[in-house]
Amino acid sequence: MNKALEILQRRGFIQQCTDFEGLSRAMNEGPITFYVGCDPTGPSLHIGHMVPFFAYKHLVSAGHHGIALLGGGTARIGDPSGKTEMRKMISYDEIDANAERFRRQLDAFLKFDGKTAYTANNKDWLANLNYIEFLRDIGRHFSVNRMLSFEAYKIRMETGLSFIEFNYQLLQSYDFLELYKRYNCRLQIGGDDQWGNIVAGIELIRRVEGAETYGLTFPLITTSDGKKMGKTEKGALFLDPEMVSPYDFFQYWRNVDDRDVKRFLLLFTFLSEEECEQLTAPDKNINEAKERLAYEVTKLIHGKDEADKALEGAHAAFGGSGNIEAMPTLTLPRQRFEAGYPVLDLFVDAGLAPSKSEARRLIQQNGAMVGGKLWTNEKQAVTLADCDCAEYCILRAGKKRYMRILFE
RNA sequence: GGAGAGAUUCCCGAGUGGUCAAAGGGGGCAGACUGUAAAUCUGUUGGCUUAGCCUUCGAAGGUUCAAAUCCUUCUCUCUCCA
């Protein structure tokens, strides 16, 4: 088997391939161009998008050429695959703004050089398609009967599928065709939910161009307790540091299930397989492996500085050592403490409770700490005397959420 | 276009005049046990100036001492027929 493919397989990336041997042969013959698409339907990429991009990096470092396709055109339609209901329509402006953010996030991770790694936006060829021509040239190759038999549409047969979404597959297939023609792109990779769309594209290219292309999918990552990967109580694990702070990002990985550590090390870091193996060996402390996982992934997404900071902050919060400065920090007016800061307000202002009722509950349930001491009186105000020192005060909500309050 | 069904708190889903801030489950949060893990158990889960008050049951009006529950109009969703 081709070496790059073998790496992907050993690291747990591969779910399905349209033609393993054919692809392996093609890749052995020389660098091939592949693509992975994602639709900018939200303001930021999240970790669920990233598995194909980790694969992207593996493939590029094996010498192949990768295109990251931004679905500026397809986002206007909405992919019904795996969705139970129709996505709400997004304005063109919003899509374009999202696409630009996606591009920047991907650039930071993939380091586009314009030669072996670059982006394209399907808006360029989809936005001004002529409907009649599209139907005549592309639409005629698609069988409705066959499309209806796809698993992706099965759920939607129950709840309803509008015509706009039914066209999604045609557009994605057309993308592949277009990339084949423009860049000789011969492989599409993506999450396993894209299988149907990928296969449809391969067939379209075969019919229109008589050429053989390939599809490769990766498993949709779920955590060992069956939840969708990257879902947190606040929503998805976004890459945008404004939406999920590097500290919280780090904490997500630090807290993964024991059973997921090795799998995630292989998928979401570029540590060698031996190293992943060693870190998770039975005689090793699994918590060190988790910490390494958290550090490595944070470094890849947010850079070394942020990763160092998150690690230090975590040590300060949980370990007693580390750097207090690196803990999540917020500044509040000193005079409020001088006047006596009502605890409930303090916890809300610190972002540790969404409402005063929640803050009250936290205190009633013995989950609130101020300056290292359990706080039990919801009516009592916090003064400087209750704080850790004259410079700051550490608040804790539950076991894991910390906030260091600076006075100003 | 015609006929029917439906819209309930984060999600699913009970509730058909007062006893409803609304059963039950899921999820979340907190506590115990631990390892910042899993599993388990307990508590909690609209807001607030918390023995009380205020806002919520698709939207707007109306009936009533009293409405998630009854009436009117509107919006949206689904099913069947064309």
CSV table of C-alpha atoms (C1' of nucleotides) in Angstrom, one decimal:
chain,number,residue,atom,x,y,z
A,1,MET,CA,0.0,0.0,0.0
A,2,ASN,CA,1.1,3.6,-0.6
A,3,LYS,CA,3.0,4.9,2.4
A,4,ALA,CA,0.9,8.0,3.0
A,5,LEU,CA,-2.2,6.0,2.9
A,6,GLU,CA,-0.7,3.5,5.3
A,7,ILE,CA,0.1,6.3,7.7
A,8,LEU,CA,-3.5,7.5,7.6
A,9,GLN,CA,-4.8,4.0,8.1
A,10,ARG,CA,-2.6,3.2,11.0
A,11,ARG,CA,-3.5,6.5,12.7
A,12,GLY,CA,-7.2,5.7,12.4
A,13,PHE,CA,-8.2,8.1,9.7
A,14,ILE,CA,-9.7,5.8,7.1
A,15,GLN,CA,-13.3,4.9,7.1
A,16,GLN,CA,-14.1,4.1,3.5
A,17,CYS,CA,-12.4,4.3,0.1
A,18,THR,CA,-13.9,4.0,-3.3
A,19,ASP,CA,-11.0,2.1,-4.7
A,20,PHE,CA,-8.2,1.4,-2.3
A,21,GLU,CA,-5.9,-0.3,-4.8
A,22,GLY,CA,-6.5,2.2,-7.5
A,23,LEU,CA,-5.8,5.1,-5.2
A,24,SER,CA,-2.7,3.5,-3.8
A,25,ARG,CA,-1.4,2.9,-7.2
A,26,ALA,CA,-2.1,6.5,-8.4
A,27,MET,CA,-0.4,7.9,-5.3
A,28,ASN,CA,2.6,5.7,-5.8
A,29,GLU,CA,3.0,7.1,-9.3
A,30,GLY,CA,3.6,10.6,-8.1
A,31,PRO,CA,2.0,13.4,-6.3
A,32,ILE,CA,-1.7,13.7,-6.8
A,33,THR,CA,-3.9,16.6,-6.1
A,34,PHE,CA,-6.7,16.1,-3.6
A,35,TYR,CA,-9.4,18.3,-2.1
A,36,VAL,CA,-11.4,18.7,1.0
A,37,GLY,CA,-14.4,21.0,1.2
A,38,CYS,CA,-16.2,22.7,4.0
A,39,ASP,CA,-19.1,25.1,3.9
A,40,PRO,CA,-18.7,28.3,5.8
A,41,THR,CA,-22.1,28.1,7.5
A,42,GLY,CA,-20.9,29.4,10.8
A,43,PRO,CA,-18.6,32.1,12.1
A,44,SER,CA,-15.8,29.7,13.0
A,45,LEU,CA,-14.4,26.3,12.2
A,46,HIS,CA,-14.8,23.8,15.0
A,47,ILE,CA,-13.0,20.7,15.9
A,48,GLY,CA,-15.5,18.6,14.0
A,49,HIS,CA,-14.3,20.1,10.8
A,50,MET,CA,-10.7,19.3,11.5
A,51,VAL,CA,-10.2,15.6,11.0
A,52,PRO,CA,-10.0,15.9,7.2
A,53,PHE,CA,-7.6,18.8,7.6
A,54,PHE,CA,-5.3,16.8,9.8
A,55,ALA,CA,-5.4,14.2,7.1
A,56,TYR,CA,-4.7,17.0,4.6
A,57,LYS,CA,-1.5,17.8,6.5
A,58,HIS,CA,-0.4,14.2,6.5
A,59,LEU,CA,-0.9,14.0,2.8
A,60,VAL,CA,0.8,17.2,1.9
A,61,SER,CA,3.8,16.3,4.0
A,62,ALA,CA,3.9,13.1,2.0
A,63,GLY,CA,4.3,15.2,-1.1
A,64,HIS,CA,0.8,15.4,-2.4
A,65,HIS,CA,-1.1,18.6,-3.2
A,66,GLY,CA,-4.1,19.7,-1.3
A,67,ILE,CA,-6.9,22.1,-2.1
A,68,ALA,CA,-9.0,23.4,0.8
A,69,LEU,CA,-12.3,24.2,-0.9
A,70,LEU,CA,-14.4,26.8,0.8
A,71,GLY,CA,-18.0,26.2,0.0
A,72,GLY,CA,-19.0,29.8,-0.5
A,73,GLY,CA,-21.4,28.7,-3.2
A,74,THR,CA,-22.7,25.5,-1.6
A,75,ALA,CA,-23.2,27.2,1.7
A,76,ARG,CA,-26.0,29.1,0.0
A,77,ILE,CA,-27.8,25.8,-0.4
A,78,GLY,CA,-27.1,23.8,2.7
A,79,ASP,CA,-26.1,20.2,2.8
A,80,PRO,CA,-28.9,18.0,4.0
A,81,SER,CA,-26.6,15.0,4.7
A,82,GLY,CA,-27.1,13.8,8.2
A,83,LYS,CA,-29.3,16.8,9.2
A,84,THR,CA,-32.7,16.2,10.5
A,85,GLU,CA,-34.1,19.5,9.5
A,86,MET,CA,-33.5,22.2,7.0
A,87,ARG,CA,-30.7,24.6,7.9
A,88,LYS,CA,-31.8,28.2,8.1
A,89,MET,CA,-30.8,30.3,5.2
A,90,ILE,CA,-27.8,32.5,5.6
A,91,SER,CA,-27.2,35.8,3.8
A,92,TYR,CA,-24.6,36.0,1.1
A,93,ASP,CA,-22.7,38.6,3.1
A,94,GLU,CA,-22.6,36.4,6.1
A,95,ILE,CA,-21.3,33.5,4.1
A,96,ASP,CA,-18.5,35.6,2.5
A,97,ALA,CA,-17.5,36.9,5.9
A,98,ASN,CA,-17.5,33.3,7.3
A,99,ALA,CA,-15.5,32.1,4.3
A,100,GLU,CA,-12.8,34.6,5.0
A,101,ARG,CA,-12.6,33.6,8.6
A,102,PHE,CA,-12.4,30.0,7.7
A,103,ARG,CA,-9.7,30.8,5.2
A,104,ARG,CA,-7.6,32.5,7.8
A,105,GLN,CA,-8.0,29.7,10.4
A,106,LEU,CA,-7.1,27.1,7.8
A,107,ASP,CA,-4.1,29.2,6.7
A,108,ALA,CA,-2.8,29.3,10.2
A,109,PHE,CA,-3.1,25.5,10.5
A,110,LEU,CA,-2.3,24.3,7.0
A,111,LYS,CA,0.1,27.1,6.0
A,112,PHE,CA,-1.0,27.6,2.4
A,113,ASP,CA,2.0,28.1,0.1
A,114,GLY,CA,0.0,28.4,-3.1
A,115,LYS,CA,1.7,25.4,-4.7
A,116,THR,CA,1.3,22.3,-2.6
A,117,ALA,CA,-1.5,23.7,-0.4
A,118,TYR,CA,-4.0,26.3,-1.5
A,119,THR,CA,-7.6,27.3,-1.3
A,120,ALA,CA,-10.4,27.7,-3.8
A,121,ASN,CA,-13.9,28.9,-3.3
A,122,ASN,CA,-16.7,27.2,-5.2
A,123,LYS,CA,-18.6,30.5,-5.3
A,124,ASP,CA,-16.4,31.3,-8.2
A,125,TRP,CA,-18.1,28.7,-10.4
A,126,LEU,CA,-21.4,28.1,-8.7
A,127,ALA,CA,-22.6,31.6,-8.0
A,128,ASN,CA,-23.4,32.5,-11.7
A,129,LEU,CA,-24.4,29.1,-13.0
A,130,ASN,CA,-27.0,29.2,-15.7
A,131,TYR,CA,-29.8,27.0,-14.6
A,132,ILE,CA,-30.9,25.5,-17.9
A,133,GLU,CA,-27.3,24.8,-19.0
A,134,PHE,CA,-26.6,23.3,-15.7
A,135,LEU,CA,-29.6,21.0,-15.9
A,136,ARG,CA,-28.6,19.9,-19.5
A,137,ASP,CA,-24.9,19.4,-18.8
A,138,ILE,CA,-24.9,18.1,-15.3
A,139,GLY,CA,-28.4,17.4,-14.1
A,140,ARG,CA,-29.1,14.8,-16.8
A,141,HIS,CA,-26.4,12.6,-15.3
A,142,PHE,CA,-28.2,12.3,-12.0
A,143,SER,CA,-30.9,9.7,-11.3
A,144,VAL,CA,-33.5,10.8,-8.8
A,145,ASN,CA,-34.3,7.2,-8.0
A,146,ARG,CA,-30.7,6.6,-7.1
A,147,MET,CA,-30.4,9.8,-5.1
A,148,LEU,CA,-33.4,8.9,-3.1
A,149,SER,CA,-31.8,5.6,-2.2
A,150,PHE,CA,-28.9,7.3,-0.5
A,151,GLU,CA,-28.7,6.9,3.2
A,152,ALA,CA,-28.2,10.6,3.7
A,153,TYR,CA,-31.6,11.4,2.4
A,154,LYS,CA,-33.4,8.6,4.3
A,155,ILE,CA,-33.9,10.6,7.5
A,156,ARG,CA,-35.1,13.5,5.5
A,157,MET,CA,-37.7,11.4,3.8
A,158,GLU,CA,-39.4,11.3,7.1
A,159,THR,CA,-39.2,15.0,8.0
A,160,GLY,CA,-39.3,16.5,4.5
A,161,LEU,CA,-36.6,17.5,2.1
A,162,SER,CA,-36.9,20.7,0.1
A,163,PHE,CA,-35.9,20.9,-3.5
A,164,ILE,CA,-33.1,23.4,-2.8
A,165,GLU,CA,-31.3,20.9,-0.5
A,166,PHE,CA,-32.0,18.1,-2.9
A,167,ASN,CA,-29.7,19.9,-5.3
A,168,TYR,CA,-26.8,20.0,-2.9
A,169,GLN,CA,-25.3,16.7,-4.2
A,170,LEU,CA,-25.3,18.0,-7.8
A,171,LEU,CA,-23.3,21.1,-6.7
A,172,GLN,CA,-20.8,19.2,-4.7
A,173,SER,CA,-20.4,16.7,-7.6
A,174,TYR,CA,-19.9,19.7,-9.9
A,175,ASP,CA,-17.3,21.0,-7.6
A,176,PHE,CA,-15.2,17.9,-7.9
A,177,LEU,CA,-15.6,18.0,-11.7
A,178,GLU,CA,-14.6,21.6,-11.8
A,179,LEU,CA,-11.5,20.9,-9.6
A,180,TYR,CA,-10.6,18.0,-11.7
A,181,LYS,CA,-10.7,20.2,-14.8
A,182,ARG,CA,-8.9,23.1,-13.3
A,183,TYR,CA,-6.3,21.4,-11.1
A,184,ASN,CA,-6.4,17.8,-12.2
A,185,CYS,CA,-7.8,17.0,-8.7
A,186,ARG,CA,-8.3,13.3,-8.5
A,187,LEU,CA,-9.1,12.6,-4.9
A,188,GLN,CA,-11.8,14.0,-2.6
A,189,ILE,CA,-11.5,13.4,1.1
A,190,GLY,CA,-14.0,14.2,3.8
A,191,GLY,CA,-16.1,13.0,6.7
A,192,ASP,CA,-18.0,9.8,6.2
A,193,ASP,CA,-21.3,11.8,6.0
A,194,GLN,CA,-19.9,13.0,2.7
A,195,TRP,CA,-19.7,9.6,1.2
A,196,GLY,CA,-22.8,9.9,-0.9
A,197,ASN,CA,-21.8,13.3,-2.3
A,198,ILE,CA,-18.2,12.1,-3.0
A,199,VAL,CA,-19.3,9.0,-4.9
A,200,ALA,CA,-21.8,11.1,-6.9
A,201,GLY,CA,-18.9,13.4,-7.9
A,202,ILE,CA,-16.7,10.5,-9.0
A,203,GLU,CA,-19.5,9.2,-11.1
A,204,LEU,CA,-20.1,12.5,-12.7
A,205,ILE,CA,-16.5,12.8,-13.7
A,206,ARG,CA,-16.5,9.3,-15.1
A,207,ARG,CA,-19.5,10.2,-17.2
A,208,VAL,CA,-18.4,13.6,-18.4
A,209,GLU,CA,-14.7,13.2,-18.6
A,210,GLY,CA,-14.3,9.4,-18.7
A,211,ALA,CA,-11.7,9.8,-16.0
A,212,GLU,CA,-11.1,7.7,-12.9
A,213,THR,CA,-11.1,9.7,-9.6
A,214,TYR,CA,-11.1,8.6,-6.0
A,215,GLY,CA,-12.9,9.2,-2.7
A,216,LEU,CA,-11.7,8.6,0.8
A,217,THR,CA,-13.7,9.2,4.0
A,218,PHE,CA,-12.8,9.5,7.6
A,219,PRO,CA,-14.8,8.4,10.6
A,220,LEU,CA,-17.1,10.9,12.2
A,221,ILE,CA,-15.4,11.2,15.6
A,222,THR,CA,-17.5,10.4,18.5
A,223,THR,CA,-16.3,10.3,22.1
A,224,SER,CA,-16.3,6.9,23.9
A,225,ASP,CA,-19.5,7.8,25.7
A,226,GLY,CA,-21.2,8.1,22.4
A,227,LYS,CA,-21.4,11.9,22.2
A,228,LYS,CA,-20.5,13.9,19.2
A,229,MET,CA,-16.9,15.0,19.3
A,230,GLY,CA,-16.2,18.5,20.4
A,231,LYS,CA,-19.6,19.3,21.8
A,232,THR,CA,-19.5,21.2,25.0
A,233,GLU,CA,-22.2,22.6,27.2
A,234,LYS,CA,-21.7,25.9,25.4
A,235,GLY,CA,-21.8,24.4,21.9
A,236,ALA,CA,-19.1,23.3,19.6
A,237,LEU,CA,-15.4,23.5,20.3
A,238,PHE,CA,-14.6,26.4,18.0
A,239,LEU,CA,-11.2,27.3,16.9
A,240,ASP,CA,-11.8,31.0,17.2
A,241,PRO,CA,-10.1,32.2,20.5
A,242,GLU,CA,-12.9,34.7,20.9
A,243,MET,CA,-15.5,32.0,21.0
A,244,VAL,CA,-13.6,29.4,22.9
A,245,SER,CA,-10.6,30.6,24.8
A,246,PRO,CA,-7.3,28.7,24.4
A,247,TYR,CA,-7.6,27.9,28.1
A,248,ASP,CA,-11.0,26.3,27.7
A,249,PHE,CA,-9.8,24.6,24.5
A,250,PHE,CA,-6.9,23.1,26.4
A,251,GLN,CA,-9.2,22.0,29.2
A,252,TYR,CA,-11.5,20.2,26.7
A,253,TRP,CA,-8.7,17.9,25.7
A,254,ARG,CA,-7.3,17.7,29.2
A,255,ASN,CA,-10.7,16.2,30.2
A,256,VAL,CA,-11.3,13.7,27.5
A,257,ASP,CA,-12.3,10.2,28.4
A,258,ASP,CA,-9.5,7.8,29.2
A,259,ARG,CA,-10.6,5.6,26.4
A,260,ASP,CA,-10.2,8.4,23.8
A,261,VAL,CA,-6.7,9.5,24.6
A,262,LYS,CA,-4.7,7.3,22.3
A,263,ARG,CA,-7.2,7.7,19.4
A,264,PHE,CA,-7.1,11.4,19.7
A,265,LEU,CA,-3.3,11.6,20.0
A,266,LEU,CA,-3.1,9.8,16.7
A,267,LEU,CA,-5.8,11.8,15.0
A,268,PHE,CA,-5.3,15.3,16.4
A,269,THR,CA,-1.5,15.6,16.9
A,270,PHE,CA,1.5,14.8,14.7
A,271,LEU,CA,3.4,13.0,17.4
A,272,SER,CA,4.9,9.8,16.0
A,273,GLU,CA,3.0,6.6,16.4
A,274,GLU,CA,5.7,5.3,18.8
A,275,GLU,CA,5.3,8.3,21.0
A,276,CYS,CA,1.5,8.0,21.1
A,277,GLU,CA,2.0,4.4,22.0
A,278,GLN,CA,4.5,5.1,24.8
A,279,LEU,CA,2.4,7.9,26.3
A,280,THR,CA,-0.6,5.7,26.6
A,281,ALA,CA,1.2,2.5,27.7
A,282,PRO,CA,-0.5,0.7,30.6
A,283,ASP,CA,2.3,1.5,33.1
A,284,LYS,CA,2.1,5.2,32.3
A,285,ASN,CA,0.0,7.8,34.0
A,286,ILE,CA,-2.9,8.5,31.7
A,287,ASN,CA,-3.1,12.0,33.0
A,288,GLU,CA,0.2,12.9,31.6
A,289,ALA,CA,-0.9,11.6,28.2
A,290,LYS,CA,-4.0,13.8,28.5
A,291,GLU,CA,-1.9,16.8,29.4
A,292,ARG,CA,0.4,16.2,26.4
A,293,LEU,CA,-2.6,15.7,24.1
A,294,ALA,CA,-4.1,19.0,25.3
A,295,TYR,CA,-0.8,20.8,24.9
A,296,GLU,CA,-0.1,19.5,21.5
A,297,VAL,CA,-3.5,20.2,20.0
A,298,THR,CA,-3.6,23.6,21.6
A,299,LYS,CA,-0.2,24.3,20.1
A,300,LEU,CA,-1.4,23.3,16.7
A,301,ILE,CA,-4.5,25.4,16.8
A,302,HIS,CA,-3.5,28.4,18.9
A,303,GLY,CA,0.3,28.4,18.7
A,304,LYS,CA,3.0,27.6,21.2
A,305,ASP,CA,2.6,30.8,23.4
A,306,GLU,CA,-1.1,30.1,24.0
A,307,ALA,CA,-0.4,26.5,24.6
A,308,ASP,CA,2.3,27.3,27.2
A,309,LYS,CA,0.0,29.8,28.8
A,310,ALA,CA,-2.9,27.3,29.0
A,311,LEU,CA,-0.7,24.7,30.5
A,312,GLU,CA,0.7,27.1,33.1
A,313,GLY,CA,-2.8,28.3,33.9
A,314,ALA,CA,-4.0,24.8,34.3
A,315,HIS,CA,-1.2,24.0,36.7
A,316,ALA,CA,-1.9,27.1,38.7
A,317,ALA,CA,-5.6,26.2,39.0
A,318,PHE,CA,-5.3,22.5,39.6
A,319,GLY,CA,-1.8,21.7,40.6
A,320,GLY,CA,-0.7,24.5,43.0
A,321,SER,CA,2.5,25.0,40.9
A,322,GLY,CA,2.4,26.8,37.6
A,323,ASN,CA,1.9,30.4,36.9
A,324,ILE,CA,-1.1,32.2,38.5
A,325,GLU,CA,-0.7,34.9,35.8
A,326,ALA,CA,-1.7,32.4,33.1
A,327,MET,CA,-5.1,31.5,34.7
A,328,PRO,CA,-8.2,32.9,33.1
A,329,THR,CA,-8.3,36.5,34.3
A,330,LEU,CA,-10.7,39.3,34.4
A,331,THR,CA,-10.4,42.8,35.7
A,332,LEU,CA,-13.0,44.4,37.9
A,333,PRO,CA,-13.0,47.8,39.7
A,334,ARG,CA,-11.3,47.7,43.1
A,335,GLN,CA,-13.8,50.1,44.6
A,336,ARG,CA,-16.5,47.5,44.2
A,337,PHE,CA,-14.6,45.3,46.6
A,338,GLU,CA,-13.9,48.2,48.9
A,339,ALA,CA,-17.6,48.8,49.1
A,340,GLY,CA,-18.3,45.1,49.5
A,341,TYR,CA,-19.1,43.2,46.3
A,342,PRO,CA,-22.3,41.3,46.6
A,343,VAL,CA,-21.2,37.7,45.9
A,344,LEU,CA,-24.0,36.9,43.5
A,345,ASP,CA,-23.1,39.9,41.4
A,346,LEU,CA,-19.4,39.0,41.6
A,347,PHE,CA,-19.9,35.5,40.3
A,348,VAL,CA,-22.2,36.8,37.5
A,349,ASP,CA,-19.7,39.5,36.5
A,350,ALA,CA,-16.9,37.0,36.6
A,351,GLY,CA,-18.8,35.0,34.0
A,352,LEU,CA,-18.9,32.0,36.4
A,353,ALA,CA,-22.7,32.1,36.6
A,354,PRO,CA,-25.2,33.1,33.9
A,355,SER,CA,-27.7,34.6,36.4
A,356,LYS,CA,-27.9,35.4,40.0
A,357,SER,CA,-30.2,32.5,40.5
A,358,GLU,CA,-27.5,30.2,39.2
A,359,ALA,CA,-25.0,31.9,41.4
A,360,ARG,CA,-27.3,31.4,44.4
A,361,ARG,CA,-27.6,27.8,43.6
A,362,LEU,CA,-23.9,27.4,43.2
A,363,ILE,CA,-23.4,28.8,46.7
A,364,GLN,CA,-26.3,26.8,48.2
A,365,GLN,CA,-24.8,23.6,46.8
A,366,ASN,CA,-21.3,24.4,48.1
A,367,GLY,CA,-19.8,25.0,44.7
A,368,ALA,CA,-18.5,28.5,45.2
A,369,MET,CA,-15.1,29.4,46.5
A,370,VAL,CA,-13.6,32.9,47.0
A,371,GLY,CA,-9.9,33.3,47.8
A,372,GLY,CA,-9.5,29.6,48.4
A,373,LYS,CA,-12.3,29.4,51.0
A,374,LEU,CA,-15.8,27.9,50.6
A,375,TRP,CA,-18.3,30.6,50.4
A,376,THR,CA,-21.7,29.7,52.0
A,377,ASN,CA,-23.5,32.9,52.6
A,378,GLU,CA,-25.2,34.2,49.5
A,379,LYS,CA,-26.1,37.4,51.1
A,380,GLN,CA,-22.7,38.4,52.3
A,381,ALA,CA,-20.6,40.8,50.3
A,382,VAL,CA,-17.0,40.1,49.3
A,383,THR,CA,-14.5,42.5,50.6
A,384,LEU,CA,-10.8,42.8,49.9
A,385,ALA,CA,-10.2,41.0,53.2
A,386,ASP,CA,-11.7,37.9,51.7
A,387,CYS,CA,-9.4,37.9,48.7
A,388,ASP,CA,-6.2,36.1,48.2
A,389,CYS,CA,-4.1,39.2,48.3
A,390,ALA,CA,-4.2,42.9,47.6
A,391,GLU,CA,-3.7,42.3,43.9
A,392,TYR,CA,-6.2,39.6,42.9
A,393,CYS,CA,-8.9,37.3,44.0
A,394,ILE,CA,-9.4,33.8,42.8
A,395,LEU,CA,-12.9,32.6,42.3
A,396,ARG,CA,-13.9,29.1,41.7
A,397,ALA,CA,-17.2,27.6,40.6
A,398,GLY,CA,-17.5,23.9,41.0
A,399,LYS,CA,-14.4,21.9,40.6
A,400,LYS,CA,-13.1,23.0,37.3
A,401,ARG,CA,-14.1,26.6,36.6
A,402,TYR,CA,-11.7,29.3,37.8
A,403,MET,CA,-11.4,33.0,37.3
A,404,ARG,CA,-8.8,35.2,38.7
A,405,ILE,CA,-10.1,38.7,39.3
A,406,LEU,CA,-7.7,41.6,39.1
A,407,PHE,CA,-8.5,44.9,40.8
A,408,GLU,CA,-8.2,48.2,39.0
B,1,G,C1',-56.2,24.7,-4.2
B,2,G,C1',-59.1,20.8,-0.8
B,3,A,C1',-59.3,17.7,3.9
B,4,G,C1',-57.0,16.8,8.5
B,5,A,C1',-53.2,17.0,12.5
B,6,G,C1',-50.0,20.0,15.3
B,7,A,C1',-46.8,24.3,17.6
B,8,U,C1',-45.4,23.4,25.6
B,9,U,C1',-39.7,25.5,29.5
B,10,C,C1',-32.2,23.8,26.5
B,11,C,C1',-34.2,19.0,23.8
B,12,C,C1',-37.9,15.0,23.7
B,13,G,C1',-42.6,14.9,25.7
B,14,A,C1',-47.2,14.9,29.5
B,15,G,C1',-50.8,18.4,30.6
B,16,U,C1',-57.8,20.2,27.9
B,17,G,C1',-60.5,26.1,33.1
B,18,G,C1',-58.1,26.9,39.2
B,19,U,C1',-54.3,22.2,43.2
B,20,C,C1',-49.2,24.7,36.8
B,21,A,C1',-43.0,27.8,36.9
B,22,A,C1',-46.0,23.3,34.4
B,23,A,C1',-45.3,15.3,35.2
B,24,G,C1',-41.5,12.1,33.1
B,25,G,C1',-37.0,11.4,30.4
B,26,G,C1',-32.5,13.4,28.2
B,27,G,C1',-29.0,17.1,28.7
B,28,G,C1',-26.7,20.8,32.0
B,29,C,C1',-25.0,22.3,36.9
B,30,A,C1',-23.5,21.2,42.1
B,31,G,C1',-22.2,17.6,45.9
B,32,A,C1',-20.2,12.5,47.4
B,33,C,C1',-16.6,8.9,45.5
B,34,U,C1',-12.0,9.6,42.2
B,35,G,C1',-7.3,11.0,38.7
B,36,U,C1',-9.3,17.9,36.1
B,37,A,C1',-11.3,10.3,33.6
B,38,A,C1',-15.5,6.8,33.4
B,39,A,C1',-19.3,4.5,36.2
B,40,U,C1',-22.5,5.1,40.4
B,41,C,C1',-25.4,7.8,44.1
B,42,U,C1',-27.7,12.6,45.9
B,43,G,C1',-29.5,17.3,45.1
B,44,U,C1',-30.7,20.9,41.5
B,45,U,C1',-32.3,23.0,36.7
B,46,G,C1',-37.1,30.5,34.1
B,47,G,C1',-35.8,35.3,36.4
B,48,C,C1',-35.6,38.6,40.6
B,49,U,C1',-35.0,43.1,45.5
B,50,U,C1',-36.6,34.8,47.1
B,51,A,C1',-41.6,33.0,53.4
B,52,G,C1',-42.8,37.0,48.3
B,53,C,C1',-42.9,39.0,43.4
B,54,C,C1',-42.4,39.1,38.0
B,55,U,C1',-42.2,36.8,33.0
B,56,U,C1',-43.1,31.9,30.2
B,57,C,C1',-46.8,27.1,27.1
B,58,G,C1',-46.2,29.7,18.2
B,59,A,C1',-48.3,35.5,17.6
B,60,A,C1',-52.1,39.0,18.5
B,61,G,C1',-56.8,39.9,20.5
B,62,G,C1',-61.3,38.1,23.4
B,63,U,C1',-64.4,35.2,27.2
B,64,U,C1',-63.8,34.4,32.7
B,65,C,C1',-63.1,36.1,39.5
B,66,A,C1',-59.4,32.6,37.2
B,67,A,C1',-56.5,30.4,30.7
B,68,A,C1',-50.9,26.3,28.6
B,69,U,C1',-56.1,24.7,28.7
B,70,C,C1',-62.3,28.0,25.9
B,71,C,C1',-63.4,31.5,21.4
B,72,U,C1',-61.5,34.7,17.1
B,73,U,C1',-57.8,36.0,13.7
B,74,C,C1',-52.8,35.3,12.1
B,75,U,C1',-47.9,32.7,11.3
B,76,C,C1',-45.4,28.3,10.7
B,77,U,C1',-44.9,22.7,10.4
B,78,C,C1',-46.5,17.9,9.1
B,79,U,C1',-49.9,14.1,6.7
B,80,C,C1',-53.4,12.8,2.9
B,81,C,C1',-55.9,14.4,-1.8
B,82,A,C1',-55.1,17.4,-6.6
